[in-house]
Structure formats: structure tokens, C-alpha cells
């Protein structure tokens, strides 16, 4: 009988499988406590791809709704309305507001009296729907201000209502917005201006029980500032880093325990195997799931060993190949049209993700010096490699996994 693989490299992990991130959880819980007591806090969460931002946002939702117990001892379970929105490059201001209204209606519209209240309070959204096609094509700054004003007023009225319930309703602590993949925001969303204007308008309406949690790649900071230079100031910025070695191994243990709960035949894993998963994954939660998944998949005798981890990692179709297809192939093929630029990456890959001097790259490079200079500049600007700000003429790949993928699969013909 085949086993159920408990590791999930293709989706965020559930709150029950979460490990680490205590500092981030405590910051969020403190923000919830402040917001619940009328001192609204907003968080900006940034981190690289694969660092676990979406899983962290899922956990934050569970904390806000009171589905899990806070890690901070003196906080009781919270009871917020949690509104999830994922931003794409097609999300305009109109679409964004409509998505929020729909989510609020789903969360609160189960009670008839509240449903009637929501219909009246958010009636401006219905007007948007009627005029949808014309608004989307010609939304001016003035139109944006009107939409944001209507949105802020409706949100403040909703927040007051859920904090002071009528018969048959239960009081809520406030509203938490969990905005994921915000780095996809297009100029038409006016994302920085939206958050700055809405927070100020909510205060003017006497509403301070709303919290915005915005997550995305590091470039979201620039997009927020470009939309409104003061928008960054309304957020407490949390930069999500790699998990440490101990937390990484704990993630593996949690996955193994979950697998043994659903599988009739139990599976074990040795410490050396866990050490290799922790080293190869570099503390990136998605990579941990992928390396553990591949090792579990390769195992046939019920005990995952170092050989299972290495076989699952380095074979074609294994962990490094899968991670590379998802994270590295676009950087290596689509974003780079020059074979000479790819040669630079291949030379750097021999040094893994350690710093390498330009002079050392030049000694192995087949092109001329100007081409090398252009390549390093382009690769740095596209955030494919990093430039050492403290030492002139030093560069490195961002992750060891990228180097391994280049060495193993970089020369494979791109489909």
C-alpha cells in the first residue's frame, strides 16, 4: 500500500504544521492586541520567494480569528474578522475594493440583520458593478478619491457595527486585512496612496480597530513609496529571514509525525538525514518541504536515510530540479537572452553562493571586459545576483540552491 506523503512543496503549510517565526508571531499578536484596544497597527511583511510568507499569512489569519492560541502568554484568543485578498498584476482599485466587499459579506453576511446592514452600507460597490466597464477604462485621480472615501466610510461603519452587536450577534474585536502578493500591484491600484488615505480617513471617522497586514517580495517597499512616499510610515516592517537549523529540523519532524498519523506503516528519519535536509534547504520553508517530500518519496524501507535525501535532491525530477523549475529557470533562461550572461552565472556557480571577485570571473570568461561589465550590471539590476556593497567588485548568487541547479541542470535545453 502506497503511503501518503505529508510534505507539501506546492502549497502553504497549515497552521498546525507551522514551525518557527516566533518573533513575527509575537509582533502580529501585539498588533492585534493594540488594534483590539483602539490603537491600530499595520504590518508590512517582506521576504524572498520560498521564504514562507503565504504560510505565515495563513497562520496570522488563524490567530486573528481565534482558531489557534497566541504564543504570547498574556494574550487570550482574538476574535477579529479576517479578510483575505491576493493581489495580481490585473488588480485595479475597483477590483480590489470589490474583492474586499465580497470577502466581508461572506464573513459577516450569515446573519440576516447583518446582511441587510452590509447591503445598505456597501451599496456604493453595487453602483461600481453597474458602471464597471466605463469606470475601469477611465478612472481618474478624482474618481479614486471618491471610491476610497466611500470605502473608508463603509468600513468604519461596519467596524462600529460588529464591535457593538445587536440581538443574535457576537461582538468582534475589529477587522484584519491580510493582503498577500502585494508586489504584483500595478500602478492602477494606487496601493501606497490607498493605504495611506484609508488609514487617515478611518481615524477621522473614529474607527481604530482595523489592521492592514501586507506581504510581498522586497520590491513592494518601492511600489508603496512610488504610489505615496509617506505610505511606508504607516507600517511596522518585518523582514522574514531563513529559518535556523533547529527550526528547520523541527519542520521535518512535524511533517513526519503528521505522516505517521495517516499512514498504517510508520516511517522514521535519521538525524543525519535531517541535517542534510536542513543544509540543502538553506532555511527556506518551501525548500524544506520540497527536499523532505523528495526524500520521503524515494524511501522504500521505512527509514529515511542520508542516501534517500541525496538521491531525492540531486536526481532528475528531484528536489533541486523541481525548485529550479519553479524559482530559477525563468531567471536563467527567460530573463537572460545572452549565452555570455549565462556563462557568467555558470562561473559564479562554481563558487556556490560565496562572494567572488570580478577579476576571478574575468579569468574564466570567454567574452571581453565590457561584455562582462554589462553582464554583471544587468544581472544585478534584475536581482539575479547580489553586489557586495562593502567591497568593490564582488558578487554572488543569492542561494546555494541556484548554484547547484545551474551546475546540474543549467545546460539542459529550455522548453
Coordinates of C-alpha atoms in Angstrom, one line a residue:
X1 CA 0.0 0.0 0.0
X2 CA 1.4 3.4 -1.0
X3 CA 2.0 6.0 1.7
X4 CA 0.6 9.5 1.8
X5 CA 3.5 12.0 1.6
X6 CA 2.9 14.5 4.4
X7 CA 5.1 17.2 3.0
X8 CA 3.6 20.0 0.8
X9 CA 6.0 21.7 -1.5
X10 CA 3.3 23.2 -3.8
X11 CA 1.1 24.9 -1.2
X12 CA 1.4 26.9 2.0
X13 CA 1.5 24.7 5.2
X14 CA -1.4 24.7 7.5
X15 CA -1.3 26.4 10.9
X16 CA -1.0 23.0 12.6
X17 CA 2.2 22.3 10.7
X18 CA 3.8 25.7 11.3
X19 CA 7.2 26.0 13.0
X20 CA 9.5 28.9 13.9
X21 CA 8.7 32.6 13.2
X22 CA 8.1 33.3 16.9
X23 CA 9.3 36.9 16.6
X24 CA 6.9 37.5 13.7
X25 CA 4.0 35.9 15.5
X26 CA 4.7 38.0 18.6
X27 CA 4.8 41.2 16.6
X28 CA 1.5 40.2 14.9
X29 CA -0.2 39.3 18.3
X30 CA 1.0 42.6 19.7
X31 CA -0.5 44.4 16.7
X32 CA -3.8 42.5 17.2
X33 CA -3.8 43.5 20.9
X34 CA -3.2 47.1 20.1
X35 CA -5.8 47.2 17.4
X36 CA -8.4 45.5 19.6
X37 CA -7.9 48.2 22.2
X38 CA -8.2 51.1 19.7
X39 CA -4.6 51.7 18.7
X40 CA -4.5 50.3 15.2
X41 CA -1.2 48.8 13.9
X42 CA -0.3 47.9 10.4
X43 CA 2.4 45.4 9.3
X44 CA 4.4 45.1 6.2
X45 CA 6.0 41.6 5.7
X46 CA 8.7 41.2 3.1
X47 CA 10.9 38.3 2.1
X48 CA 12.3 36.4 -0.9
X49 CA 10.4 33.8 -2.9
X50 CA 10.1 30.5 -1.0
X51 CA 10.7 32.1 2.4
X52 CA 7.1 31.2 3.7
X53 CA 5.2 34.5 3.6
X54 CA 1.9 32.9 2.5
X55 CA 2.2 30.2 5.2
X56 CA 2.8 33.0 7.7
X57 CA -0.2 34.9 6.5
X58 CA -2.4 31.8 6.9
X59 CA -1.2 31.5 10.4
X60 CA -1.9 35.1 11.0
X61 CA -5.4 34.6 9.8
X62 CA -5.9 31.7 12.3
X63 CA -4.5 33.9 15.1
X64 CA -6.8 36.8 14.2
X65 CA -9.9 34.6 14.1
X66 CA -9.1 32.8 17.3
X67 CA -8.6 29.4 15.7
X68 CA -5.2 29.0 17.4
X69 CA -3.9 30.1 20.8
X70 CA -1.4 33.0 20.8
X71 CA 2.2 32.2 21.6
X72 CA 2.4 35.3 23.9
X73 CA 1.3 34.1 27.3
X74 CA -0.8 37.1 28.5
X75 CA -3.0 37.3 25.3
X76 CA -6.3 35.4 25.1
X77 CA -7.6 34.2 21.8
X78 CA -8.6 37.0 19.5
X79 CA -11.9 37.4 17.6
X80 CA -11.3 39.5 14.5
X81 CA -13.0 39.4 11.1
X82 CA -10.2 38.3 8.8
X83 CA -10.3 39.5 5.2
X84 CA -8.0 37.8 2.7
X85 CA -7.1 39.3 -0.7
X86 CA -4.4 38.1 -3.1
X87 CA -3.2 40.8 -5.5
X88 CA -2.4 40.1 -9.1
X89 CA -0.9 42.4 -11.8
X90 CA -4.5 42.7 -13.1
X91 CA -5.9 44.0 -9.8
X92 CA -7.2 47.6 -10.2
X93 CA -8.5 49.8 -7.4
X94 CA -12.1 48.9 -8.4
X95 CA -11.4 45.2 -8.4
X96 CA -9.5 45.5 -5.1
X97 CA -12.5 47.2 -3.4
X98 CA -14.9 44.7 -4.9
X99 CA -12.9 41.7 -3.6
X100 CA -12.8 43.2 -0.1
X101 CA -16.6 43.8 -0.1
X102 CA -17.2 40.3 -1.2
X103 CA -15.0 38.8 1.5
X104 CA -16.6 40.9 4.2
X105 CA -20.1 39.9 3.0
X106 CA -19.0 36.2 3.2
X107 CA -17.7 36.5 6.7
X108 CA -20.5 38.6 8.2
X109 CA -23.5 38.0 5.9
X110 CA -24.7 34.8 7.6
X111 CA -27.0 36.7 10.0
X112 CA -30.0 38.3 8.3
X113 CA -29.8 41.6 10.2
X114 CA -26.1 42.0 9.4
X115 CA -26.7 41.0 5.8
X116 CA -29.2 43.9 5.4
X117 CA -26.8 46.3 7.1
X118 CA -24.0 45.3 4.8
X119 CA -26.2 45.7 1.7
X120 CA -27.0 49.2 2.7
X121 CA -23.6 50.3 4.0
X122 CA -21.7 48.9 1.0
X123 CA -24.3 49.9 -1.6
X124 CA -21.6 52.0 -3.4
X125 CA -20.0 48.8 -4.6
X126 CA -23.2 47.8 -6.4
X127 CA -23.0 51.2 -8.2
X128 CA -19.5 50.3 -9.2
X129 CA -20.7 47.0 -10.6
X130 CA -23.3 48.7 -12.7
X131 CA -20.8 51.2 -14.1
X132 CA -17.9 48.7 -14.1
X133 CA -16.8 48.9 -17.8
X134 CA -16.7 52.6 -18.0
X135 CA -15.1 53.2 -14.6
X136 CA -12.3 50.7 -15.3
X137 CA -11.3 52.4 -18.5
X138 CA -11.3 56.0 -17.3
X139 CA -10.6 56.0 -13.6
X140 CA -9.2 59.5 -12.8
X141 CA -7.5 60.6 -9.6
X142 CA -10.7 62.3 -8.5
X143 CA -12.7 59.0 -9.1
X144 CA -10.1 57.2 -7.0
X145 CA -10.6 59.7 -4.1
X146 CA -14.3 59.2 -4.3
X147 CA -14.0 55.4 -4.2
X148 CA -11.6 55.4 -1.4
X149 CA -13.7 57.9 0.6
X150 CA -16.8 55.6 0.1
X151 CA -14.7 52.6 1.1
X152 CA -13.3 54.1 4.3
X153 CA -16.7 55.3 5.4
X154 CA -18.4 51.9 4.8
X155 CA -15.5 50.1 6.5
X156 CA -15.7 52.4 9.6
X157 CA -19.5 51.9 9.9
X158 CA -19.0 48.1 9.5
X159 CA -16.3 48.1 12.2
X160 CA -18.5 50.0 14.6
X161 CA -21.4 47.6 14.0
X162 CA -19.5 44.4 14.6
X163 CA -18.0 45.9 17.8
X164 CA -21.5 46.8 19.1
X165 CA -23.7 43.9 18.0
X166 CA -27.4 43.7 18.1
X167 CA -29.5 40.7 19.3
X168 CA -28.3 37.4 18.0
X169 CA -24.9 38.7 17.0
X170 CA -21.5 38.3 18.7
X171 CA -19.1 41.2 19.2
X172 CA -15.9 41.2 17.1
X173 CA -12.5 42.7 18.0
X174 CA -12.2 44.5 14.7
X175 CA -11.2 43.8 11.1
X176 CA -7.8 42.5 9.9
X177 CA -6.9 42.7 6.2
X178 CA -4.4 40.1 5.0
X179 CA -3.1 41.4 1.6
X180 CA -0.8 38.8 0.0
X181 CA 1.5 39.1 -3.1
X182 CA 1.3 42.9 -2.9
X183 CA 4.5 43.2 -5.0
X184 CA 2.2 42.3 -8.0
X185 CA 0.4 45.7 -7.6
X186 CA 0.0 47.6 -10.8
X187 CA 0.1 51.4 -10.9
X188 CA -3.7 51.4 -11.4
X189 CA -4.2 50.0 -7.9
X190 CA -2.6 53.1 -6.3
X191 CA -1.5 50.8 -3.5
X192 CA 0.5 53.2 -1.3
X193 CA -2.0 56.0 -1.7
X194 CA -4.8 53.6 -0.9
X195 CA -3.4 52.5 2.5
X196 CA -2.3 56.0 3.5
X197 CA -5.6 57.6 2.6
X198 CA -7.8 54.9 4.1
X199 CA -5.9 54.8 7.5
X200 CA -6.2 58.6 7.8
X201 CA -9.9 58.5 6.8
X202 CA -10.7 55.7 9.3
X203 CA -9.2 57.8 12.1
X204 CA -11.3 60.8 11.1
X205 CA -14.4 58.5 11.3
X206 CA -13.4 57.4 14.8
X207 CA -12.5 53.9 13.7
X208 CA -9.3 52.5 15.1
X209 CA -10.0 48.7 15.1
X210 CA -8.7 48.0 11.6
X211 CA -5.4 46.4 10.9
X212 CA -3.7 46.0 7.5
X213 CA -1.1 43.2 7.1
X214 CA 0.6 43.5 3.7
X215 CA 3.0 40.8 2.4
X216 CA 5.2 40.6 -0.7
X217 CA 8.6 40.5 -2.2
X218 CA 11.1 43.3 -1.1
X219 CA 10.2 45.4 -4.1
X220 CA 6.8 46.2 -2.6
X221 CA 8.6 48.8 -0.5
X222 CA 9.5 50.7 -3.6
X223 CA 6.0 50.3 -5.1
X224 CA 4.4 51.7 -1.9
X225 CA 6.7 54.7 -1.8
X226 CA 6.2 55.4 -5.5
X227 CA 2.5 55.5 -5.1
X228 CA 2.7 57.6 -2.0
X229 CA 6.1 58.4 -0.4
X230 CA 4.6 58.6 3.2
X231 CA 2.8 55.3 2.9
X232 CA 5.8 53.3 4.3
X233 CA 5.5 55.2 7.6
X234 CA 2.1 53.7 8.5
X235 CA 3.6 50.2 8.6
X236 CA 5.8 48.3 11.0
X237 CA 8.2 46.5 8.6
X238 CA 9.0 42.8 9.3
X239 CA 11.7 41.3 7.1
X240 CA 11.2 37.5 7.0
X241 CA 14.5 35.6 7.1
X242 CA 15.5 32.0 6.7
X243 CA 14.6 29.5 9.5
X244 CA 17.5 28.5 11.7
X245 CA 18.9 24.9 11.7
X246 CA 16.9 23.8 14.7
X247 CA 13.6 25.1 13.4
X248 CA 14.2 23.6 10.0
X249 CA 14.7 20.1 11.6
X250 CA 11.5 20.7 13.6
X251 CA 9.6 21.3 10.4
X252 CA 10.7 17.9 9.2
X253 CA 9.8 16.3 12.5
X254 CA 6.3 17.8 12.3
X255 CA 5.8 16.5 8.8
X256 CA 7.0 13.0 9.8
X257 CA 4.6 13.0 12.7
X258 CA 1.7 14.1 10.5
X259 CA 2.5 11.3 8.0
X260 CA 2.6 8.6 10.7
X261 CA -0.8 9.7 11.9
X262 CA -2.4 8.9 8.5
X263 CA -0.2 6.0 7.3
X264 CA -0.6 2.5 8.6
X265 CA 3.1 1.8 8.0
X266 CA 5.2 4.1 10.0
X267 CA 8.3 5.9 8.7
X268 CA 11.3 7.2 10.6
X269 CA 14.2 9.6 9.7
X270 CA 17.7 9.7 11.0
X271 CA 19.4 12.8 12.4
X272 CA 22.0 12.8 9.6
X273 CA 19.2 12.8 7.0
X274 CA 17.5 15.7 8.8
X275 CA 20.8 17.6 8.9
X276 CA 21.2 17.2 5.1
X277 CA 17.7 18.5 4.5
X278 CA 18.4 21.5 6.8
X279 CA 21.6 22.2 5.0
X280 CA 20.3 21.8 1.4
X281 CA 17.1 23.9 2.1
X282 CA 19.1 26.8 3.5
X283 CA 16.2 27.5 5.9
X284 CA 13.7 28.4 3.1
X285 CA 10.4 26.8 4.2
X286 CA 9.3 25.9 0.7
X287 CA 12.6 24.3 0.0
X288 CA 12.4 22.3 3.3
X289 CA 9.1 20.9 2.1
X290 CA 10.5 20.0 -1.3
X291 CA 13.6 18.3 -0.1
X292 CA 11.7 16.4 2.6
X293 CA 9.0 15.5 0.1
X294 CA 11.5 14.1 -2.4
X295 CA 13.4 12.1 0.3
X296 CA 10.1 10.6 1.6
X297 CA 9.1 9.8 -2.0
X298 CA 12.4 8.0 -2.6
X299 CA 12.3 5.9 0.6
X300 CA 11.3 2.2 0.3
X301 CA 12.3 0.6 3.6
X302 CA 10.5 2.9 6.2
X303 CA 13.7 4.7 7.3
X304 CA 14.7 7.8 5.5
X305 CA 18.5 8.0 5.4
X306 CA 21.1 10.4 4.1
X307 CA 21.1 8.4 0.8
X308 CA 17.4 9.0 0.4
X309 CA 17.8 12.7 0.9
X310 CA 20.7 13.0 -1.6
X311 CA 19.0 10.8 -4.2
X312 CA 15.8 12.7 -3.9
X313 CA 17.7 16.0 -4.1
X314 CA 20.1 15.6 -7.0
X315 CA 18.3 13.2 -9.4
X316 CA 16.5 14.5 -12.5
X317 CA 13.0 15.4 -11.4
X318 CA 14.1 15.6 -7.8
X319 CA 14.1 18.4 -5.3
X320 CA 16.7 20.7 -6.9
X321 CA 15.3 20.2 -10.3
X322 CA 11.7 21.0 -9.1
X323 CA 12.8 24.0 -7.1
X324 CA 14.9 25.2 -10.1
X325 CA 11.9 24.9 -12.5
X326 CA 9.8 26.9 -10.1
X327 CA 12.3 29.6 -9.0
X328 CA 15.4 29.7 -11.1
X329 CA 14.6 28.7 -14.7
X330 CA 12.9 32.0 -15.5
X331 CA 15.9 34.0 -14.2
X332 CA 18.3 31.8 -16.1
X333 CA 16.5 31.5 -19.4
X334 CA 13.7 34.0 -19.9
X335 CA 15.3 37.0 -18.2
X336 CA 18.6 36.4 -19.9
X337 CA 18.9 36.4 -23.7
X338 CA 22.7 36.2 -23.9
X339 CA 24.7 33.0 -23.6
X340 CA 27.6 35.1 -22.3
X341 CA 25.5 36.3 -19.4
X342 CA 24.6 32.7 -18.6
X343 CA 28.3 31.9 -18.7
X344 CA 28.9 34.5 -16.0
X345 CA 26.3 32.7 -13.8
X346 CA 27.9 29.3 -14.5
X347 CA 31.3 30.7 -13.5
X348 CA 29.8 32.1 -10.3
X349 CA 28.0 28.8 -9.6
X350 CA 31.4 27.1 -9.2
X351 CA 31.7 29.3 -6.1
X352 CA 28.2 28.3 -4.8
X353 CA 26.8 31.4 -3.2
X354 CA 30.1 32.8 -1.8
X355 CA 31.4 36.1 -2.8
X356 CA 33.6 36.1 -6.0
X357 CA 35.7 38.9 -7.4
X358 CA 35.1 40.3 -10.8
X359 CA 38.8 39.6 -11.6
X360 CA 38.2 35.9 -10.9
X361 CA 35.1 35.8 -13.1
X362 CA 37.1 37.5 -15.9
X363 CA 39.8 34.9 -15.8
X364 CA 37.3 32.2 -16.8
X365 CA 35.1 34.4 -19.0
X366 CA 35.3 34.0 -22.8
X367 CA 34.0 37.4 -23.7
X368 CA 35.6 40.9 -23.5
X369 CA 35.8 43.1 -20.4
X370 CA 33.0 45.4 -21.5
X371 CA 30.6 42.5 -22.0
X372 CA 31.5 41.2 -18.5
X373 CA 30.8 44.6 -17.0
X374 CA 27.5 44.8 -18.8
X375 CA 26.5 41.3 -17.7
X376 CA 27.3 42.0 -14.0
X377 CA 25.3 45.2 -14.1
X378 CA 22.3 43.6 -15.8
X379 CA 22.3 40.6 -13.6
X380 CA 22.5 42.8 -10.5
X381 CA 19.7 45.2 -11.7
X382 CA 17.5 42.2 -12.4
X383 CA 18.2 40.9 -8.8
X384 CA 19.6 37.6 -10.2
X385 CA 22.9 38.2 -8.4
X386 CA 23.9 40.3 -5.4
X387 CA 26.6 43.0 -5.4
X388 CA 28.8 43.4 -2.2
X389 CA 28.1 46.9 -1.0
X390 CA 31.0 46.9 1.4
X391 CA 33.7 45.6 -1.1
X392 CA 34.1 46.8 -4.6
X393 CA 34.0 44.3 -7.4
X394 CA 32.5 41.3 -5.5
X395 CA 29.3 39.5 -6.5
X396 CA 27.5 36.3 -5.5
X397 CA 24.4 34.2 -6.3
X398 CA 21.6 34.7 -3.8
X399 CA 21.2 31.0 -2.9
X400 CA 23.3 27.8 -2.9
X401 CA 20.4 26.0 -4.5
X402 CA 20.6 28.3 -7.6
X403 CA 24.3 27.3 -8.0
X404 CA 23.5 23.6 -7.6
X405 CA 20.7 23.9 -10.2
X406 CA 22.9 25.7 -12.7
X407 CA 25.6 23.1 -12.3
X408 CA 23.2 20.1 -12.6
X409 CA 20.5 21.3 -15.0
X410 CA 21.5 24.8 -16.3
X411 CA 22.8 23.4 -19.6
X412 CA 19.6 21.4 -20.2
X413 CA 17.7 22.8 -23.3
X414 CA 14.9 25.1 -22.2
X415 CA 11.5 24.1 -23.4

